[in-house]
Amino acid sequence: MNLIGKALIAQGGGPTVVINQSMVGILTEARKYSQITSVYGALKGVEGIVNEDFIDLTQETTFNLEQVAQTPSSALLSTRVKPDANYCKKIFKVLKAHDIRYFFYIGGNDSSDTVHIVSKEAELDHYDLRAIHVPKTIDNDLVVTDHTPGFASAARFVTQAFAGINLDMKALSGVYIGIVMGRNAGFLTAAAVGAQKFPEDGPHLIYLPERPFIIDNFVADIKKVHDQYGFCVVAVSEGIKDPAGTPIILSLLKDIEKDAHGNITMSGTGALGDLLTAAVKKGLGISRVRSDTFGYLQRCFLGCVSDVDQQEARDVGEKAVQFALANNCNGSITIHRVGDYAVQYKMTPLADVAGKTKYMADEFINEAGNHVTDAFKSYLKPLLGSSLPPCAKLAAPAVTKILNK
Amino acid sequence: MNLIGKALIAQGGGPTVVINQSMVGILTEARKYSQITSVYGALKGVEGIVNEDFIDLTQETTFNLEQVAQTPSSALLSTRVKPDANYCKKIFKVLKAHDIRYFFYIGGNDSSDTVHIVSKEAELDHYDLRAIHVPKTIDNDLVVTDHTPGFASAARFVTQAFAGINLDMKALSGVYIGIVMGRNAGFLTAAAVGAQKFPEDGPHLIYLPERPFIIDNFVADIKKVHDQYGFCVVAVSEGIKDPAGTPIILSLLKDIEKDAHGNITMSGTGALGDLLTAAVKKGLGISRVRSDTFGYLQRCFLGCVSDVDQQEARDVGEKAVQFALANNCNGSITIHRVGDYAVQYKMTPLADVAGKTKYMADEFINEAGNHVTDAFKSYLKPLLGSSLPPCAKLAAPAVTKILNK
């Protein structure tokens, strides 16, 4: 098969620190094939397609591309627009006008849905188009794939943050509550365990959207840990829900913001952390209770990246092009874990991935619903990459007291 | 001179990522001198001295010490207790009982004050004691010294955070407000500029405790930037004050917490960020306004460290021992910048440092009071250390539009 025409790359949804690796992977691989006549980039995702805001990526230098690959966030800019059938008709008019035959959209659940809609619209229009979803999301909530590019680096951020917080709280005592991104899936919050080493190390408690959140249990759990160790470090997902399934943050925010996908805005406010802090102070009478909302730091922090994530993000870009040309079908690139640790890449039908959400498996969550299991730790560890700095403690023996005998 | 006896090391105040470098510097240097018979560590600063909670640091292995040196936060734990004369009498009883003749206290303004009180108390008691303050604080607010160990690594965190945030906001647009630590001095907030590269790069606005904060000007400033670039990234110090000198956060918190030094607790809550976000939303009608409070992440994040900071923190520990033995007097170790970039270390009298606060110099702040000057950038750059990852952008030309001509 030899579908001749241009390729188009776009990036959608929230950025990650490795999403540009995928873009550069697609671009550099696509340029090896003569049937791909040139490679365009759409600025601001599907918005840029409709507006024909394209740049000609074949006119980038190799050195600059490699610098961009290492730069966080979406170099092609992004969008939260979710195209309906009418929006897709506009897209096709543009694709046809520019003779674009290969469409690579890098994004999460919402973006895979977009690719799916676009590909169905292309079929209806009898327009020969390869539409490929290249996975990306720090939430790690795509189905079929073992994990998503972008997750591992964000997980490394959360790991490094909690490693430092644990040492900070050990030194000055008290209770710390860190609010981590994750609307429906708790993977990123669970990554707080990544550097746990000694038995007394935090995070001592982890609360996930997959389990009902009951504030009284939360306070009682913290009391138990604080009584034992003199400090307590807690990881809480921004998406925690009450037993009826209503997000806890919903009861806090007067003006709920929703994006075009119907998602509630949960980051960019410290409200949830402040509520939980107040509950602990009131319930336990501990004065030093602190909360941080990790917010946007965790998804784009310059220089906190997993080398495994970097490589896989590049790989899924290259594989997207290879599958598009070798298989001549549409799909989503998925990562499959083989052994401990290696991966294989596959092309999965869009209908199997689009718009679906993966949650943490039951085997990853402890029985009490307030921590993770060893199975999750084994799942997480290889993703975090190499060269985590040491977390050591002094081992010197105590000196015999003279006055306070 | 040959004052024979034990040495004692303690760490006070808020931790940093390099404070253990100073502790290991003191320890390894002290062990070279035969008049220092052994080196103890006090657990939890001055609290540990009064309680005789000592460990015998001479029984640490070299490998573990080097691992601890790279580990964030205070390996000897910390305290916020500020000793009065009575507390100091208790300290002396313990020092005498253990024949401790060299006291090294690693900390900030408050800790330098503690060393000063202890040294005066020793004089009154005619007890021959070398009391040395080893500087440490992420706030960079000690006088005499060019900068303080711990600042540069926290500044690197703030730099890397804003570099990522800038790229994130560029991709999805809107307004971002990052709240950075700094009760009285704006150095750490100002470090948000560290990776600024292209003209449109944030932080576009920086608000410091050194200048009065007027909410209407703040909103108007943001409008101007947002109109020009379509996004706006703002760095705000947690310590911003109204024209009367009252911290903005004071009007927000019902229950003000103060530590033993009379300091107000400003971190561990998202209240200030939420207030500013609401003001911008209401004033400008921009829907995507986000705020993060960097909180405890910025002072102990594992793996975000300036190599310059690491080396200087080790150096001030070693110099503390060398000055104590060579000069036979008490003091605070200070760093003096020579050339661009090298430093010299000096011993400064405790009275010149203790309890005093350094603010950002006028030449570091722009006339409008909403950004920093090139002089500050020159001051900051060498401190951030080597190997900052790239922040590159695509340079490809636009494609000619076909349908939207």
Coordinates of N, CA and C in Angstrom, one line a residue, chain A residues 13-15 23 40 44 50-57 59-60 64-65 67-68 70-80 93-94 97-98 156-157 160-161 163-165 167-168 170-173 176 195 257 265 267-271 274 277 281 287-297 299-304 388-405, chain B residues 13-15 23 40 44 50-57 59-60 64-65 67-68 70-80 93-94 97-98 156-157 160-161 163-165 167-168 170-173 176 195 257 265 267-271 274 277 281 287-297 299-304 388-405:
Chain A
G13 N -5.0 18.5 24.8 CA -5.1 18.3 26.3 C -4.0 18.9 27.1
G14 N -3.9 18.5 28.4 CA -2.9 19.0 29.3 C -1.5 18.5 28.8
P15 N -0.5 19.4 28.9 CA 0.9 19.1 28.5 C 1.5 18.1 29.5
M23 N 6.2 14.1 19.5 CA 6.1 14.9 18.3 C 7.3 14.7 17.4
Y40 N 3.4 18.6 8.5 CA 2.9 19.9 9.1 C 2.6 19.7 10.6
K44 N -2.2 24.6 18.3 CA -3.4 24.5 19.2 C -4.4 23.4 18.8
V50 N -8.8 23.5 12.0 CA -9.9 24.3 11.4 C -9.5 25.7 10.9
N51 N -8.6 26.3 11.7 CA -8.1 27.6 11.3 C -6.9 27.6 10.3
E52 N -6.5 26.4 9.9 CA -5.3 26.2 9.0 C -4.1 26.9 9.6
D53 N -3.9 26.9 10.9 CA -2.7 27.4 11.5 C -1.7 26.3 11.6
F54 N -1.0 26.1 10.4 CA 0.0 25.1 10.3 C 1.4 25.7 10.2
I55 N 2.3 24.9 10.7 CA 3.7 25.3 10.4 C 4.4 24.1 9.7
D56 N 5.4 24.4 8.9 CA 6.0 23.3 8.1 C 7.2 22.7 8.8
L57 N 6.9 21.6 9.5 CA 7.9 21.1 10.4 C 9.1 20.5 9.7
Q59 N 10.9 22.1 7.9 CA 11.9 23.2 7.9 C 12.5 23.5 9.3
E60 N 12.5 22.4 10.1 CA 13.2 22.6 11.4 C 14.6 22.0 11.3
N64 N 17.7 21.9 16.9 CA 16.6 22.6 17.5 C 15.5 21.6 17.9
L65 N 15.2 20.6 17.0 CA 14.2 19.6 17.3 C 14.6 18.8 18.5
Q67 N 16.4 19.8 21.0 CA 16.2 20.7 22.1 C 14.7 20.8 22.5
V68 N 13.9 20.9 21.5 CA 12.4 21.0 21.7 C 12.0 19.6 22.3
Q70 N 13.4 17.8 24.4 CA 13.7 17.8 25.8 C 12.9 18.9 26.6
T71 N 12.2 19.8 25.9 CA 11.5 20.9 26.5 C 10.1 20.4 26.9
P72 N 9.7 20.8 28.2 CA 8.3 20.4 28.6 C 7.2 21.1 27.9
S73 N 6.0 20.6 28.0 CA 4.8 21.2 27.5 C 4.7 21.0 26.0
S74 N 3.6 21.4 25.4 CA 3.3 21.1 24.0 C 3.9 22.3 23.1
A75 N 4.9 21.9 22.4 CA 5.6 22.9 21.5 C 4.6 23.4 20.4
L76 N 3.6 22.6 20.1 CA 2.6 22.9 19.1 C 1.4 23.6 19.7
L77 N 1.5 23.9 21.0 CA 0.4 24.4 21.8 C -0.8 23.4 21.8
S78 N -1.8 23.7 22.6 CA -2.8 22.7 22.9 C -4.2 23.3 22.9
T79 N -5.2 22.5 23.1 CA -6.6 22.9 23.1 C -7.4 22.0 24.0
R80 N -8.5 22.5 24.5 CA -9.5 21.7 25.2 C -10.7 21.5 24.4
K93 N -12.5 19.3 5.4 CA -12.3 20.3 4.3 C -10.9 20.8 4.3
V94 N -10.3 21.0 5.5 CA -8.9 21.5 5.5 C -8.0 20.4 5.2
A97 N -8.0 19.9 1.5 CA -7.4 21.1 0.8 C -5.9 21.0 0.8
H98 N -5.4 20.5 1.9 CA -3.9 20.4 2.0 C -3.3 19.0 1.7
R156 N 7.5 10.6 38.8 CA 8.8 10.9 39.4 C 8.8 12.2 40.2
F157 N 8.1 13.2 39.6 CA 7.9 14.5 40.4 C 7.3 14.2 41.7
Q160 N 9.6 12.4 44.1 CA 10.7 13.2 44.6 C 10.1 14.3 45.6
A161 N 8.9 14.8 45.3 CA 8.3 15.7 46.2 C 8.0 15.1 47.5
A163 N 9.4 12.4 48.8 CA 10.6 12.0 49.5 C 11.2 13.2 50.3
G164 N 11.2 14.4 49.7 CA 11.6 15.6 50.4 C 10.7 16.0 51.5
I165 N 9.4 16.0 51.3 CA 8.4 16.3 52.3 C 8.5 15.4 53.5
L167 N 11.2 13.9 54.6 CA 12.4 14.3 55.4 C 12.1 15.6 56.1
D168 N 11.4 16.5 55.5 CA 11.1 17.8 56.1 C 10.2 17.6 57.3
K170 N 9.8 14.9 59.0 CA 10.5 14.1 60.1 C 11.3 15.1 60.9
A171 N 11.9 16.1 60.3 CA 12.7 17.1 61.0 C 11.9 18.0 61.9
L172 N 10.8 18.4 61.5 CA 10.0 19.4 62.2 C 8.7 18.9 62.8
S173 N 8.3 17.7 62.5 CA 7.1 17.0 62.9 C 5.8 17.7 62.5
Y176 N 1.3 16.5 57.3 CA 1.4 17.1 56.0 C 0.4 16.4 55.0
A195 N 9.7 6.6 46.6 CA 11.0 6.6 47.2 C 11.0 6.2 48.7
E257 N -16.2 25.3 37.6 CA -15.8 25.5 36.2 C -15.8 24.2 35.5
T265 N -12.9 21.6 36.9 CA -11.6 22.1 37.2 C -11.3 21.8 38.6
S267 N -7.8 21.7 39.8 CA -6.5 22.2 40.2 C -6.6 23.7 40.2
G268 N -5.5 24.4 40.6 CA -5.5 25.8 40.6 C -6.2 26.4 41.8
T269 N -6.4 25.6 42.8 CA -7.0 26.2 44.0 C -6.5 25.3 45.2
G270 N -6.4 26.0 46.3 CA -5.9 25.2 47.5 C -7.1 24.8 48.4
A271 N -8.3 24.9 47.9 CA -9.5 24.8 48.8 C -9.6 23.4 49.4
D274 N -7.0 23.0 52.2 CA -7.4 23.8 53.4 C -8.5 23.2 54.2
T277 N -7.0 20.2 56.1 CA -6.2 20.7 57.1 C -7.0 21.2 58.3
K281 N -6.9 19.7 62.2 CA -6.6 20.6 63.3 C -7.7 20.5 64.3
S287 N -1.3 21.3 66.1 CA -1.2 22.7 65.6 C -0.5 22.7 64.3
R288 N 0.6 21.9 64.1 CA 1.4 22.0 62.8 C 0.8 21.0 61.8
V289 N -0.2 21.5 61.1 CA -0.8 20.8 60.0 C -0.7 21.6 58.7
R290 N 0.0 21.0 57.7 CA 0.3 21.8 56.5 C -0.3 21.1 55.3
S291 N -0.7 21.8 54.3 CA -1.1 21.2 53.1 C -0.6 22.0 51.9
D292 N -0.1 21.2 50.9 CA 0.2 21.8 49.6 C -0.6 21.2 48.5
T293 N -1.0 22.0 47.5 CA -1.7 21.5 46.3 C -0.7 21.5 45.2
F294 N -0.3 20.3 44.7 CA 0.8 20.3 43.8 C 0.5 21.0 42.5
G295 N -0.7 21.0 42.1 CA -1.2 21.8 41.0 C -0.4 21.6 39.7
Y296 N -0.1 22.7 39.0 CA 0.5 22.6 37.7 C 2.0 22.3 37.8
L297 N 2.6 22.3 39.0 CA 4.0 22.0 39.1 C 4.3 20.6 38.6
R299 N 3.1 18.6 36.3 CA 3.0 18.1 35.0 C 4.0 18.8 34.0
C300 N 4.6 19.8 34.4 CA 5.5 20.5 33.5 C 6.8 21.0 34.0
F301 N 7.2 20.5 35.2 CA 8.4 21.0 35.9 C 9.6 20.7 35.0
L302 N 10.4 21.7 34.7 CA 11.6 21.6 33.9 C 12.6 20.8 34.6
G303 N 13.1 19.7 34.0 CA 14.2 19.0 34.6 C 13.9 17.9 35.5
C304 N 12.6 17.5 35.7 CA 12.2 16.3 36.4 C 11.6 15.4 35.5
L388 N 17.7 8.1 40.8 CA 17.0 8.9 41.9 C 18.1 9.2 42.9
P389 N 18.2 10.4 43.4 CA 19.2 10.7 44.4 C 18.9 9.9 45.7
P390 N 20.0 9.8 46.6 CA 19.8 9.0 47.8 C 18.9 9.7 48.8
C391 N 18.3 8.8 49.6 CA 17.6 9.3 50.9 C 18.2 8.5 52.0
A392 N 19.2 9.0 52.6 CA 19.9 8.3 53.7 C 19.7 8.9 55.0
K393 N 19.9 8.2 56.1 CA 19.8 8.8 57.4 C 21.0 8.4 58.2
L394 N 21.3 9.2 59.3 CA 22.4 8.9 60.1 C 22.2 7.6 60.9
A395 N 23.3 6.9 61.1 CA 23.2 5.6 61.8 C 24.0 5.6 63.1
A396 N 24.5 6.8 63.5 CA 25.4 6.8 64.7 C 24.7 6.5 66.0
P397 N 25.4 5.8 66.9 CA 24.7 5.4 68.2 C 24.5 6.6 69.1
A398 N 23.6 6.5 70.0 CA 23.3 7.5 71.0 C 24.4 7.6 72.0
V399 N 24.6 8.8 72.5 CA 25.6 9.1 73.5 C 24.9 8.9 74.9
T400 N 25.6 8.3 75.9 CA 25.0 8.1 77.2 C 24.7 9.5 77.9
K401 N 23.5 9.7 78.4 CA 23.2 10.9 79.1 C 24.0 11.1 80.4
I402 N 24.3 12.3 80.8 CA 25.0 12.5 82.0 C 24.1 13.1 83.1
L403 N 23.4 14.2 82.6 CA 22.6 14.9 83.6 C 21.2 14.4 83.6
N404 N 20.7 13.9 82.5 CA 19.3 13.5 82.4 C 19.1 12.0 82.5
K405 N 20.0 11.4 83.3 CA 20.0 9.9 83.4 C 18.7 9.4 83.9
Chain B
G13 N 15.8 25.5 62.5 CA 15.0 26.2 61.6 C 14.5 25.3 60.4
G14 N 14.0 25.9 59.4 CA 13.5 25.1 58.2 C 14.6 24.5 57.5
P15 N 14.4 23.3 57.0 CA 15.4 22.5 56.3 C 15.7 23.1 54.9
M23 N 26.7 20.0 57.6 CA 26.9 19.1 58.7 C 28.1 18.2 58.4
Y40 N 29.9 15.2 68.4 CA 28.5 14.8 68.7 C 27.5 15.6 67.8
K44 N 17.3 17.5 67.0 CA 16.3 18.5 67.2 C 16.9 19.8 67.8
V50 N 19.5 20.4 75.4 CA 19.0 20.5 76.8 C 18.6 19.1 77.3
N51 N 18.1 18.3 76.3 CA 17.7 16.9 76.7 C 18.8 15.9 76.6
E52 N 20.0 16.4 76.2 CA 21.2 15.5 76.0 C 20.9 14.4 75.0
D53 N 20.1 14.7 74.0 CA 19.8 13.8 72.9 C 20.9 13.9 71.8
F54 N 22.0 13.2 72.2 CA 23.2 13.3 71.3 C 23.5 12.0 70.6
I55 N 24.0 12.1 69.4 CA 24.5 10.8 68.8 C 26.0 11.1 68.5
D56 N 26.8 10.0 68.5 CA 28.2 10.1 68.4 C 28.6 10.0 66.9
L57 N 28.7 11.1 66.2 CA 28.9 11.2 64.8 C 30.2 10.6 64.3
Q59 N 31.1 7.8 64.9 CA 30.8 6.4 64.5 C 30.0 6.2 63.3
E60 N 30.1 7.2 62.4 CA 29.4 7.1 61.1 C 30.4 6.6 60.0
N64 N 28.1 6.3 54.2 CA 26.8 6.8 54.6 C 26.8 8.3 54.8
L65 N 27.9 8.8 55.3 CA 27.9 10.3 55.4 C 27.7 11.0 54.1
Q67 N 26.2 9.8 51.5 CA 24.8 9.7 51.1 C 23.9 10.7 51.9
V68 N 24.2 10.8 53.2 CA 23.4 11.8 54.0 C 23.6 13.2 53.4
Q70 N 24.0 14.2 50.5 CA 23.2 14.5 49.3 C 21.7 14.4 49.6
T71 N 21.3 14.0 50.9 CA 19.9 13.9 51.2 C 19.3 15.2 51.7
P72 N 18.2 15.6 51.2 CA 17.6 16.9 51.7 C 17.1 16.8 53.1
S73 N 16.9 18.0 53.7 CA 16.4 18.2 55.1 C 17.4 17.9 56.1
S74 N 17.1 18.2 57.4 CA 18.1 18.1 58.5 C 18.2 16.7 59.0
A75 N 19.3 16.0 58.7 CA 19.5 14.7 59.2 C 19.5 14.6 60.7
L76 N 19.9 15.7 61.4 CA 19.9 15.8 62.8 C 18.6 16.3 63.4
L77 N 17.6 16.4 62.5 CA 16.3 17.0 62.9 C 16.4 18.4 63.3
S78 N 15.3 19.1 63.5 CA 15.3 20.5 63.7 C 14.4 21.0 64.8
T79 N 14.4 22.3 65.0 CA 13.5 22.9 66.1 C 13.2 24.3 65.7
R80 N 12.1 24.8 66.3 CA 11.8 26.2 66.2 C 11.9 26.9 67.5
K93 N 25.0 23.8 81.2 CA 25.2 22.7 82.1 C 25.5 21.4 81.4
V94 N 24.7 21.2 80.3 CA 25.0 20.0 79.4 C 26.3 20.1 78.7
A97 N 29.0 19.3 81.2 CA 29.0 17.9 81.6 C 29.6 17.0 80.6
H98 N 29.5 17.4 79.3 CA 30.0 16.6 78.2 C 31.4 17.1 77.7
R156 N 16.7 27.4 42.3 CA 16.7 26.6 41.1 C 15.3 25.9 41.0
F157 N 14.8 25.4 42.1 CA 13.4 24.8 42.1 C 12.4 25.8 41.5
Q160 N 13.0 26.3 37.8 CA 12.6 25.2 37.0 C 11.0 25.1 37.0
A161 N 10.4 25.5 38.1 CA 9.0 25.4 38.2 C 8.4 26.5 37.2
A163 N 9.8 27.9 34.7 CA 10.1 27.6 33.3 C 9.0 26.6 32.7
G164 N 8.6 25.6 33.5 CA 7.6 24.7 33.1 C 6.2 25.3 33.0
I165 N 5.9 26.1 34.0 CA 4.6 26.8 34.1 C 4.4 27.7 32.9
L167 N 5.7 27.4 29.9 CA 5.4 26.6 28.7 C 4.0 26.0 28.8
D168 N 3.6 25.7 29.9 CA 2.2 25.1 30.1 C 1.2 26.2 29.8
K170 N 1.6 28.9 28.1 CA 1.7 29.3 26.7 C 0.9 28.4 25.8
A171 N 0.9 27.1 26.2 CA 0.1 26.1 25.4 C -1.4 26.2 25.6
L172 N -1.8 26.5 26.8 CA -3.3 26.5 27.1 C -3.8 27.9 27.4
S173 N -3.0 28.9 27.5 CA -3.4 30.3 27.8 C -4.1 30.5 29.1
Y176 N -1.7 32.6 35.4 CA -1.2 31.8 36.4 C -0.5 32.6 37.5
A195 N 15.1 31.2 34.3 CA 15.1 30.5 33.0 C 14.5 31.3 31.8
E257 N -1.4 31.6 63.1 CA -0.4 30.8 63.9 C 0.9 31.5 63.9
T265 N 2.8 31.9 60.4 CA 2.8 30.8 59.4 C 2.1 31.3 58.1
S267 N 2.9 29.5 54.9 CA 2.8 28.4 54.0 C 1.8 27.4 54.5
G268 N 1.6 26.4 53.7 CA 0.7 25.3 54.1 C -0.8 25.7 54.0
T269 N -1.1 26.7 53.2 CA -2.5 27.1 52.9 C -2.5 27.7 51.5
G270 N -3.6 27.5 50.8 CA -3.7 28.1 49.5 C -4.5 29.4 49.5
A271 N -4.8 29.9 50.7 CA -5.7 31.1 50.8 C -5.3 32.3 50.0
D274 N -5.8 31.8 46.3 CA -7.3 31.8 46.0 C -7.8 33.2 46.0
T277 N -6.6 34.9 42.8 CA -7.3 34.3 41.6 C -8.7 34.9 41.5
K281 N -10.2 37.0 38.3 CA -11.4 36.5 37.6 C -12.5 37.6 37.6
S287 N -11.6 33.5 32.3 CA -12.1 32.3 33.1 C -10.9 31.4 33.5
R288 N -9.9 31.3 32.7 CA -8.8 30.3 33.1 C -7.7 31.1 33.9
V289 N -8.0 31.2 35.2 CA -7.0 31.8 36.1 C -6.7 30.7 37.2
R290 N -5.4 30.4 37.3 CA -5.0 29.3 38.1 C -3.9 29.8 39.1
S291 N -3.9 29.2 40.3 CA -2.9 29.5 41.3 C -2.4 28.3 42.0
D292 N -1.0 28.3 42.2 CA -0.4 27.2 43.0 C 0.4 27.9 44.1
T293 N 0.3 27.3 45.3 CA 1.2 27.8 46.4 C 2.3 26.7 46.5
F294 N 3.5 27.2 46.2 CA 4.6 26.2 46.1 C 4.9 25.5 47.4
G295 N 4.6 26.2 48.5 CA 4.7 25.6 49.8 C 6.0 24.9 50.2
Y296 N 5.8 23.7 50.7 CA 7.0 22.9 51.2 C 7.8 22.3 50.1
L297 N 7.2 22.2 48.9 CA 7.9 21.5 47.8 C 9.3 22.2 47.5
R299 N 11.5 23.8 49.3 CA 12.6 23.8 50.2 C 13.3 22.4 50.4
C300 N 12.6 21.3 50.0 CA 13.2 20.0 50.3 C 13.0 19.0 49.1
F301 N 12.7 19.5 47.9 CA 12.4 18.6 46.8 C 13.7 17.8 46.5
L302 N 13.5 16.5 46.5 CA 14.6 15.5 46.3 C 15.1 15.7 44.8
G303 N 16.4 15.9 44.6 CA 16.9 15.9 43.3 C 16.8 17.2 42.5
C304 N 16.5 18.3 43.2 CA 16.5 19.6 42.5 C 17.6 20.4 43.3
L388 N 21.1 23.3 33.5 CA 19.7 23.5 33.4 C 19.2 22.9 32.1
P389 N 18.1 22.2 32.0 CA 17.7 21.6 30.8 C 17.2 22.7 29.8
P390 N 17.2 22.4 28.5 CA 16.8 23.4 27.5 C 15.3 23.8 27.6
C391 N 15.1 25.0 27.2 CA 13.7 25.5 26.9 C 13.7 26.0 25.5
A392 N 13.4 25.2 24.6 CA 13.5 25.6 23.2 C 12.0 25.7 22.6
K393 N 11.9 26.4 21.5 CA 10.6 26.4 20.8 C 10.8 26.2 19.3
L394 N 9.8 25.7 18.6 CA 9.8 25.4 17.2 C 10.1 26.7 16.4
A395 N 10.8 26.6 15.3 CA 11.1 27.8 14.6 C 10.6 27.7 13.1
A396 N 9.8 26.6 12.9 CA 9.3 26.3 11.5 C 8.4 27.5 11.0
P397 N 8.5 27.7 9.7 CA 7.7 28.8 9.1 C 6.2 28.4 8.9
A398 N 5.3 29.4 8.9 CA 3.9 29.1 8.7 C 3.6 28.6 7.3
V399 N 2.6 27.7 7.2 CA 2.2 27.2 5.9 C 1.1 28.2 5.4
T400 N 1.1 28.5 4.1 CA 0.1 29.3 3.5 C -1.3 28.7 3.6
K401 N -2.3 29.5 4.0 CA -3.6 29.0 4.2 C -4.3 28.9 2.8
I402 N -5.1 27.9 2.7 CA -5.8 27.6 1.4 C -7.3 28.1 1.5
L403 N -8.0 27.6 2.6 CA -9.4 27.9 2.7 C -9.7 29.2 3.4
N404 N -8.9 29.5 4.4 CA -9.1 30.7 5.3 C -8.3 31.9 4.8
K405 N -8.0 32.0 3.5 CA -7.2 33.1 3.0 C -7.7 34.4 3.3

